[in-house]
PDB file of C-alpha atoms in Angstrom:
ATOM      1  CA  MET A   1      23.002  -5.922  -8.723  1.00 68.00           C
ATOM      2  CA  SER A   2      21.929  -2.282  -9.011  1.00 90.00           C
ATOM      3  CA  ARG A   3      21.779   0.008  -6.002  1.00 92.00           C
ATOM      4  CA  ALA A   4      17.993   0.380  -6.454  1.00 91.00           C
ATOM      5  CA  ILE A   5      17.492  -3.389  -6.271  1.00 93.00           C
ATOM      6  CA  GLN A   6      19.685  -3.617  -3.173  1.00 94.00           C
ATOM      7  CA  LEU A   7      17.617  -0.933  -1.460  1.00 94.00           C
ATOM      8  CA  LYS A   8      14.393  -2.622  -2.564  1.00 94.00           C
ATOM      9  CA  GLU A   9      15.466  -5.966  -1.099  1.00 95.00           C
ATOM     10  CA  GLU A  10      16.460  -4.277   2.146  1.00 95.00           C
ATOM     11  CA  GLY A  11      13.015  -2.676   2.193  1.00 94.00           C
ATOM     12  CA  ASN A  12      11.441  -6.090   1.619  1.00 95.00           C
ATOM     13  CA  ARG A  13      13.309  -7.503   4.611  1.00 95.00           C
ATOM     14  CA  HIS A  14      12.079  -4.695   6.847  1.00 96.00           C
ATOM     15  CA  PHE A  15       8.533  -5.146   5.518  1.00 94.00           C
ATOM     16  CA  GLN A  16       8.584  -8.872   6.312  1.00 94.00           C
ATOM     17  CA  LYS A  17       9.705  -8.067   9.865  1.00 94.00           C
ATOM     18  CA  GLY A  18       6.799  -5.658  10.302  1.00 94.00           C
ATOM     19  CA  ASP A  19       9.031  -2.568  10.261  1.00 95.00           C
ATOM     20  CA  TYR A  20       6.891  -0.675   7.757  1.00 94.00           C
ATOM     21  CA  LEU A  21       8.460   2.707   8.498  1.00 95.00           C
ATOM     22  CA  GLY A  22      11.915   1.314   7.771  1.00 95.00           C
ATOM     23  CA  ALA A  23      10.619  -0.398   4.636  1.00 94.00           C
ATOM     24  CA  GLU A  24       9.110   2.867   3.403  1.00 95.00           C
ATOM     25  CA  SER A  25      12.455   4.608   3.887  1.00 95.00           C
ATOM     26  CA  PHE A  26      14.382   2.027   1.861  1.00 95.00           C
ATOM     27  CA  TYR A  27      11.773   1.992  -0.914  1.00 95.00           C
ATOM     28  CA  SER A  28      11.968   5.798  -1.081  1.00 95.00           C
ATOM     29  CA  GLN A  29      15.748   5.621  -1.440  1.00 96.00           C
ATOM     30  CA  ALA A  30      15.336   3.007  -4.171  1.00 95.00           C
ATOM     31  CA  ILE A  31      12.919   5.264  -6.059  1.00 95.00           C
ATOM     32  CA  ILE A  32      15.518   8.038  -6.063  1.00 94.00           C
ATOM     33  CA  GLN A  33      17.922   5.595  -7.722  1.00 94.00           C
ATOM     34  CA  ASP A  34      15.354   4.267 -10.222  1.00 93.00           C
ATOM     35  CA  PRO A  35      12.310   6.577 -10.510  1.00 92.00           C
ATOM     36  CA  LYS A  36      10.829   4.671 -13.473  1.00 90.00           C
ATOM     37  CA  ASN A  37      10.537   1.294 -11.742  1.00 91.00           C
ATOM     38  CA  PRO A  38       6.819   0.713 -10.978  1.00 89.00           C
ATOM     39  CA  ALA A  39       7.558  -2.100  -8.503  1.00 89.00           C
ATOM     40  CA  LEU A  40       9.282   0.373  -6.181  1.00 93.00           C
ATOM     41  CA  TYR A  41       6.227   2.632  -6.019  1.00 92.00           C
ATOM     42  CA  THR A  42       3.981  -0.388  -5.541  1.00 91.00           C
ATOM     43  CA  ASN A  43       6.102  -1.696  -2.668  1.00 93.00           C
ATOM     44  CA  ARG A  44       6.208   1.703  -1.004  1.00 93.00           C
ATOM     45  CA  ALA A  45       2.439   1.989  -1.393  1.00 92.00           C
ATOM     46  CA  MET A  46       2.049  -1.345   0.415  1.00 92.00           C
ATOM     47  CA  ALA A  47       4.252  -0.108   3.286  1.00 94.00           C
ATOM     48  CA  ARG A  48       2.347   3.162   3.480  1.00 92.00           C
ATOM     49  CA  LEU A  49      -0.894   1.226   3.477  1.00 90.00           C
ATOM     50  CA  LYS A  50       0.275  -0.505   6.662  1.00 91.00           C
ATOM     51  CA  LEU A  51       1.130   2.923   8.118  1.00 92.00           C
ATOM     52  CA  SER A  52      -2.354   4.284   7.281  1.00 89.00           C
ATOM     53  CA  LEU A  53      -0.837   7.013   5.088  1.00 90.00           C
ATOM     54  CA  TRP A  54      -3.821   6.983   2.760  1.00 89.00           C
ATOM     55  CA  ASP A  55      -3.019  10.071   0.673  1.00 87.00           C
ATOM     56  CA  SER A  56       0.568   8.896   0.167  1.00 90.00           C
ATOM     57  CA  VAL A  57      -0.653   5.449  -0.918  1.00 90.00           C
ATOM     58  CA  ILE A  58      -2.858   7.047  -3.549  1.00 86.00           C
ATOM     59  CA  THR A  59       0.008   9.276  -4.725  1.00 89.00           C
ATOM     60  CA  ASP A  60       2.305   6.257  -5.172  1.00 90.00           C
ATOM     61  CA  CYS A  61      -0.376   4.373  -7.083  1.00 87.00           C
ATOM     62  CA  GLN A  62      -0.943   7.362  -9.344  1.00 84.00           C
ATOM     63  CA  SER A  63       2.810   7.425 -10.009  1.00 88.00           C
ATOM     64  CA  VAL A  64       2.618   3.806 -11.185  1.00 86.00           C
ATOM     65  CA  LEU A  65      -0.335   4.551 -13.440  1.00 82.00           C
ATOM     66  CA  ALA A  66       1.541   7.504 -14.948  1.00 81.00           C
ATOM     67  CA  LEU A  67       4.395   5.244 -16.096  1.00 81.00           C
ATOM     68  CA  PRO A  68       4.297   3.655 -19.579  1.00 74.00           C
ATOM     69  CA  SER A  69       1.787   0.801 -19.625  1.00 60.00           C
ATOM     70  CA  THR A  70       4.431  -1.729 -20.693  1.00 52.00           C
ATOM     71  CA  ALA A  71       6.467  -0.939 -17.575  1.00 55.00           C
ATOM     72  CA  SER A  72       3.594  -0.944 -15.114  1.00 57.00           C
ATOM     73  CA  ALA A  73       1.399  -3.740 -16.501  1.00 61.00           C
ATOM     74  CA  THR A  74       2.398  -6.356 -13.923  1.00 65.00           C
ATOM     75  CA  SER A  75       1.740  -3.916 -11.070  1.00 73.00           C
ATOM     76  CA  LEU A  76      -1.752  -2.891 -12.176  1.00 77.00           C
ATOM     77  CA  PRO A  77      -3.867  -5.368 -10.143  1.00 80.00           C
ATOM     78  CA  ALA A  78      -2.017  -4.560  -6.909  1.00 82.00           C
ATOM     79  CA  VAL A  79      -2.162  -0.840  -7.627  1.00 82.00           C
ATOM     80  CA  THR A  80      -5.892  -0.913  -8.320  1.00 81.00           C
ATOM     81  CA  ALA A  81      -6.553  -2.824  -5.100  1.00 82.00           C
ATOM     82  CA  ALA A  82      -4.341  -0.455  -3.088  1.00 85.00           C
ATOM     83  CA  VAL A  83      -6.080   2.638  -4.446  1.00 83.00           C
ATOM     84  CA  LEU A  84      -9.502   1.274  -3.557  1.00 83.00           C
ATOM     85  CA  GLN A  85      -8.380   0.209  -0.080  1.00 84.00           C
ATOM     86  CA  ALA A  86      -6.718   3.556   0.644  1.00 86.00           C
ATOM     87  CA  LYS A  87      -9.649   5.618  -0.603  1.00 81.00           C
ATOM     88  CA  LYS A  88     -12.105   3.544   1.391  1.00 83.00           C
ATOM     89  CA  ALA A  89      -9.997   3.870   4.555  1.00 86.00           C
ATOM     90  CA  ARG A  90      -9.594   7.609   4.026  1.00 82.00           C
ATOM     91  CA  TRP A  91     -13.342   8.005   3.542  1.00 80.00           C
ATOM     92  CA  GLU A  92     -14.075   5.961   6.681  1.00 82.00           C
ATOM     93  CA  GLN A  93     -11.645   8.124   8.645  1.00 83.00           C
ATOM     94  CA  ARG A  94     -13.370  11.287   7.439  1.00 80.00           C
ATOM     95  CA  GLU A  95     -16.797   9.779   8.092  1.00 78.00           C
ATOM     96  CA  LYS A  96     -15.894   8.996  11.695  1.00 81.00           C
ATOM     97  CA  ARG A  97     -14.668  12.549  12.179  1.00 83.00           C
ATOM     98  CA  ARG A  98     -17.813  13.975  10.575  1.00 78.00           C
ATOM     99  CA  VAL A  99     -20.088  11.820  12.745  1.00 78.00           C
ATOM    100  CA  ARG A 100     -18.163  12.773  15.874  1.00 84.00           C
ATOM    101  CA  GLU A 101     -18.360  16.473  15.027  1.00 83.00           C
ATOM    102  CA  ASP A 102     -22.083  16.200  14.278  1.00 82.00           C
ATOM    103  CA  GLN A 103     -22.685  14.469  17.600  1.00 84.00           C
ATOM    104  CA  ASP A 104     -20.738  17.170  19.452  1.00 85.00           C
ATOM    105  CA  LEU A 105     -22.739  19.862  17.696  1.00 84.00           C
ATOM    106  CA  GLU A 106     -26.024  18.112  18.481  1.00 84.00           C
ATOM    107  CA  ARG A 107     -25.157  17.830  22.176  1.00 86.00           C
ATOM    108  CA  THR A 108     -24.127  21.492  22.311  1.00 85.00           C
ATOM    109  CA  MET A 109     -27.315  22.667  20.613  1.00 85.00           C
ATOM    110  CA  LEU A 110     -29.488  20.524  22.894  1.00 84.00           C
ATOM    111  CA  ARG A 111     -27.760  21.891  25.991  1.00 86.00           C
ATOM    112  CA  LEU A 112     -28.435  25.437  24.798  1.00 85.00           C
ATOM    113  CA  LEU A 113     -32.099  24.654  24.137  1.00 84.00           C
ATOM    114  CA  GLU A 114     -32.460  22.957  27.528  1.00 85.00           C
ATOM    115  CA  ALA A 115     -30.914  25.971  29.269  1.00 85.00           C
ATOM    116  CA  GLU A 116     -33.226  28.286  27.349  1.00 84.00           C
ATOM    117  CA  ARG A 117     -36.236  26.140  28.280  1.00 82.00           C
ATOM    118  CA  ALA A 118     -35.283  26.191  31.963  1.00 84.00           C
ATOM    119  CA  ALA A 119     -34.922  29.981  31.893  1.00 85.00           C
ATOM    120  CA  ASP A 120     -38.265  30.493  30.110  1.00 80.00           C
ATOM    121  CA  VAL A 121     -40.065  28.126  32.491  1.00 79.00           C
ATOM    122  CA  ALA A 122     -38.581  29.947  35.479  1.00 83.00           C
ATOM    123  CA  ALA A 123     -39.699  33.297  34.051  1.00 81.00           C
ATOM    124  CA  ALA A 124     -43.272  31.983  33.814  1.00 77.00           C
ATOM    125  CA  ALA A 125     -43.266  30.534  37.328  1.00 74.00           C
ATOM    126  CA  ASP A 126     -46.291  32.575  38.430  1.00 75.00           C
ATOM    127  CA  ASP A 127     -48.528  31.292  35.620  1.00 78.00           C
ATOM    128  CA  GLU A 128     -48.994  27.506  35.548  1.00 80.00           C
ATOM    129  CA  SER A 129     -50.742  27.539  32.157  1.00 81.00           C
ATOM    130  CA  GLU A 130     -48.089  29.696  30.503  1.00 80.00           C
ATOM    131  CA  ARG A 131     -45.318  27.641  32.096  1.00 79.00           C
ATOM    132  CA  GLN A 132     -46.782  24.452  30.607  1.00 84.00           C
ATOM    133  CA  ILE A 133     -47.086  26.018  27.150  1.00 85.00           C
ATOM    134  CA  VAL A 134     -43.499  27.307  27.286  1.00 79.00           C
ATOM    135  CA  ASP A 135     -42.217  23.914  28.415  1.00 81.00           C
ATOM    136  CA  GLU A 136     -44.097  21.985  25.707  1.00 84.00           C
ATOM    137  CA  ASP A 137     -42.991  24.414  22.994  1.00 83.00           C
ATOM    138  CA  ALA A 138     -39.351  24.150  24.060  1.00 81.00           C
ATOM    139  CA  ARG A 139     -39.459  20.349  24.186  1.00 84.00           C
ATOM    140  CA  ALA A 140     -40.968  20.318  20.696  1.00 86.00           C
ATOM    141  CA  ARG A 141     -38.027  22.399  19.407  1.00 83.00           C
ATOM    142  CA  GLU A 142     -35.600  19.986  21.038  1.00 84.00           C
ATOM    143  CA  GLU A 143     -37.320  17.047  19.362  1.00 86.00           C
ATOM    144  CA  GLN A 144     -37.235  18.841  15.999  1.00 84.00           C
ATOM    145  CA  LEU A 145     -33.504  19.359  16.415  1.00 83.00           C
ATOM    146  CA  ARG A 146     -32.977  15.666  17.171  1.00 83.00           C
ATOM    147  CA  THR A 147     -35.017  14.783  14.072  1.00 83.00           C
ATOM    148  CA  VAL A 148     -32.902  17.068  11.867  1.00 80.00           C
ATOM    149  CA  PHE A 149     -29.665  15.469  13.052  1.00 80.00           C
ATOM    150  CA  GLU A 150     -31.102  11.972  12.705  1.00 80.00           C
ATOM    151  CA  ARG A 151     -32.093  12.677   9.091  1.00 76.00           C
ATOM    152  CA  SER A 152     -28.605  14.020   8.446  1.00 72.00           C
ATOM    153  CA  ARG A 153     -27.090  10.817   9.796  1.00 69.00           C
ATOM    154  CA  LEU A 154     -29.317   8.695   7.592  1.00 68.00           C
ATOM    155  CA  LEU A 155     -28.463  10.697   4.484  1.00 63.00           C
ATOM    156  CA  GLY A 156     -24.775  10.679   5.290  1.00 59.00           C
ATOM    157  CA  GLY A 157     -24.417   7.054   6.243  1.00 56.00           C
ATOM    158  CA  ASP A 158     -27.265   4.700   5.501  1.00 49.00           C
ATOM    159  CA  GLY A 159     -28.907   6.391   2.535  1.00 52.00           C
ATOM    160  CA  ARG A 160     -29.180   4.800  -0.908  1.00 54.00           C
ATOM    161  CA  ARG A 161     -25.918   3.142  -1.826  1.00 67.00           C
ATOM    162  CA  GLU A 162     -25.846   2.539  -5.530  1.00 78.00           C
ATOM    163  CA  VAL A 163     -22.850   2.730  -7.830  1.00 84.00           C
ATOM    164  CA  PRO A 164     -23.639   4.238 -11.257  1.00 87.00           C
ATOM    165  CA  ASP A 165     -23.230   1.876 -14.199  1.00 87.00           C
ATOM    166  CA  TRP A 166     -20.609   4.109 -15.822  1.00 91.00           C
ATOM    167  CA  ALA A 167     -18.241   3.488 -12.878  1.00 91.00           C
ATOM    168  CA  ILE A 168     -18.400  -0.330 -13.095  1.00 90.00           C
ATOM    169  CA  ASP A 169     -15.887  -2.352 -15.098  1.00 91.00           C
ATOM    170  CA  ASP A 170     -17.705  -4.863 -17.310  1.00 88.00           C
ATOM    171  CA  ILE A 171     -14.913  -7.437 -17.011  1.00 88.00           C
ATOM    172  CA  SER A 172     -14.238  -7.586 -13.269  1.00 84.00           C
ATOM    173  CA  PHE A 173     -17.513  -5.876 -12.233  1.00 82.00           C
ATOM    174  CA  GLY A 174     -15.475  -3.801  -9.786  1.00 86.00           C
ATOM    175  CA  PHE A 175     -15.288  -0.042  -9.333  1.00 90.00           C
ATOM    176  CA  MET A 176     -12.963   1.547 -11.902  1.00 91.00           C
ATOM    177  CA  VAL A 177      -9.811   3.347 -10.773  1.00 89.00           C
ATOM    178  CA  ASP A 178      -7.853   3.747 -14.016  1.00 90.00           C
ATOM    179  CA  PRO A 179     -10.303   3.418 -16.923  1.00 93.00           C
ATOM    180  CA  VAL A 180      -9.075   3.153 -20.493  1.00 94.00           C
ATOM    181  CA  VAL A 181     -11.137   3.276 -23.665  1.00 94.00           C
ATOM    182  CA  THR A 182     -10.975   0.925 -26.663  1.00 94.00           C
ATOM    183  CA  LYS A 183     -11.266   1.806 -30.351  1.00 91.00           C
ATOM    184  CA  THR A 184     -15.020   1.178 -30.146  1.00 90.00           C
ATOM    185  CA  GLY A 185     -15.455   3.719 -27.340  1.00 92.00           C
ATOM    186  CA  LYS A 186     -16.029   1.189 -24.547  1.00 93.00           C
ATOM    187  CA  SER A 187     -14.179   1.780 -21.275  1.00 94.00           C
ATOM    188  CA  TYR A 188     -12.675  -0.835 -18.959  1.00 94.00           C
ATOM    189  CA  GLU A 189     -10.448  -0.882 -15.900  1.00 91.00           C
ATOM    190  CA  ARG A 190      -6.879  -0.921 -17.224  1.00 91.00           C
ATOM    191  CA  ALA A 191      -5.824  -3.951 -15.136  1.00 88.00           C
ATOM    192  CA  SER A 192      -8.852  -5.951 -16.306  1.00 90.00           C
ATOM    193  CA  ILE A 193      -8.522  -5.255 -20.026  1.00 92.00           C
ATOM    194  CA  MET A 194      -4.748  -5.833 -19.934  1.00 90.00           C
ATOM    195  CA  GLU A 195      -5.273  -9.243 -18.339  1.00 88.00           C
ATOM    196  CA  HIS A 196      -7.986 -10.011 -20.910  1.00 90.00           C
ATOM    197  CA  LEU A 197      -5.672  -9.048 -23.779  1.00 91.00           C
ATOM    198  CA  ARG A 198      -2.901 -11.202 -22.341  1.00 87.00           C
ATOM    199  CA  ARG A 199      -5.193 -14.209 -22.723  1.00 88.00           C
ATOM    200  CA  HIS A 200      -7.305 -13.145 -25.700  1.00 89.00           C
ATOM    201  CA  PRO A 201      -5.923 -10.336 -27.932  1.00 91.00           C
ATOM    202  CA  CYS A 202      -9.347  -9.192 -29.061  1.00 90.00           C
ATOM    203  CA  ASP A 203     -12.036  -6.696 -28.124  1.00 91.00           C
ATOM    204  CA  PRO A 204     -14.289  -8.209 -25.395  1.00 89.00           C
ATOM    205  CA  LEU A 205     -17.395  -6.954 -27.193  1.00 87.00           C
ATOM    206  CA  THR A 206     -16.712  -7.095 -30.940  1.00 87.00           C
ATOM    207  CA  ARG A 207     -14.075  -9.896 -30.819  1.00 87.00           C
ATOM    208  CA  GLU A 208     -12.030  -7.861 -33.320  1.00 91.00           C
ATOM    209  CA  PRO A 209      -8.217  -7.786 -32.887  1.00 93.00           C
ATOM    210  CA  LEU A 210      -7.162  -5.423 -30.094  1.00 93.00           C
ATOM    211  CA  ALA A 211      -3.735  -4.629 -28.632  1.00 93.00           C
ATOM    212  CA  ALA A 212      -2.619  -2.733 -25.543  1.00 90.00           C
ATOM    213  CA  ALA A 213      -1.327   0.016 -27.839  1.00 91.00           C
ATOM    214  CA  ASP A 214      -4.919   0.629 -28.981  1.00 93.00           C
ATOM    215  CA  LEU A 215      -6.048   1.603 -25.473  1.00 93.00           C
ATOM    216  CA  ARG A 216      -6.286   5.239 -24.424  1.00 93.00           C
ATOM    217  CA  PRO A 217      -6.749   6.688 -20.916  1.00 92.00           C
ATOM    218  CA  ASN A 218     -10.293   7.920 -20.294  1.00 94.00           C
ATOM    219  CA  MET A 219      -9.379  10.959 -18.205  1.00 92.00           C
ATOM    220  CA  ALA A 220     -12.918  12.338 -17.934  1.00 93.00           C
ATOM    221  CA  LEU A 221     -14.261   9.024 -16.642  1.00 93.00           C
ATOM    222  CA  ARG A 222     -11.296   8.634 -14.305  1.00 91.00           C
ATOM    223  CA  GLN A 223     -11.967  12.035 -12.756  1.00 91.00           C
ATOM    224  CA  ALA A 224     -15.669  11.218 -12.378  1.00 93.00           C
ATOM    225  CA  CYS A 225     -14.802   7.923 -10.656  1.00 91.00           C
ATOM    226  CA  GLU A 226     -12.339   9.672  -8.330  1.00 88.00           C
ATOM    227  CA  GLU A 227     -14.933  12.269  -7.341  1.00 89.00           C
ATOM    228  CA  PHE A 228     -17.584   9.624  -6.704  1.00 90.00           C
ATOM    229  CA  LEU A 229     -15.217   7.507  -4.608  1.00 86.00           C
ATOM    230  CA  THR A 230     -14.073  10.521  -2.578  1.00 84.00           C
ATOM    231  CA  ASP A 231     -17.660  11.133  -1.471  1.00 80.00           C
ATOM    232  CA  ASN A 232     -18.688   7.464  -1.343  1.00 82.00           C
ATOM    233  CA  GLY A 233     -15.782   5.434  -0.023  1.00 80.00           C
ATOM    234  CA  TRP A 234     -18.015   2.411   0.574  1.00 79.00           C
ATOM    235  CA  ALA A 235     -18.088   1.928  -3.225  1.00 79.00           C
ATOM    236  CA  ALA A 236     -14.556   0.504  -3.039  1.00 74.00           C
ATOM    237  CA  ASP A 237     -16.104  -2.787  -1.902  1.00 71.00           C
ATOM    238  CA  TRP A 238     -18.604  -2.901  -4.758  1.00 65.00           C
TER     239      TRP A 238
END
């Protein structure tokens, strides 16, 4: 048994016990011994997923996708799922921080406006009519500020949530992470088309013979999908 396999199995034992940090360490040591084994990156990604190390999960998954397709084929479904889960979790984490920061800013701005209103009302204490006008004007500004922040929340969270057609895999109907293009120019998620070809070695559309060697990475589409998912993490559940 190779040293890499020994380290992997030790990592598996730690993972099963819930010691994800220990598992990550053993998987990392195994990768040093065998850097071209996709299963090692996949296992480490699973451990890092448990540790909420979202960026590291994505990096491991990208390492798997960068390996020759024949080596990584069996890992593709797990890798695709891990990428989507990590990107969604990372987006949710950033969203919570953004919402919290917006709420803090809103409270600060409202306190400043309230203090300004109190000072202006006090300055107009001798004129009841002017004091009322100043108070109403200040309250209107406060309400406008609340409206601005409320609109921002709606646009940032509950606005239109639609995934563009170009980002959807026509086999699994899921969001694409690692799109590849066929000879006819049609793109599919790599894991989906590889599974299709395993069962039916033909083009899903034309039914003409098609092999894994005929597939090419669609880097432009992959980048577009990554950018969309970075800004719209909810799309991972599409």
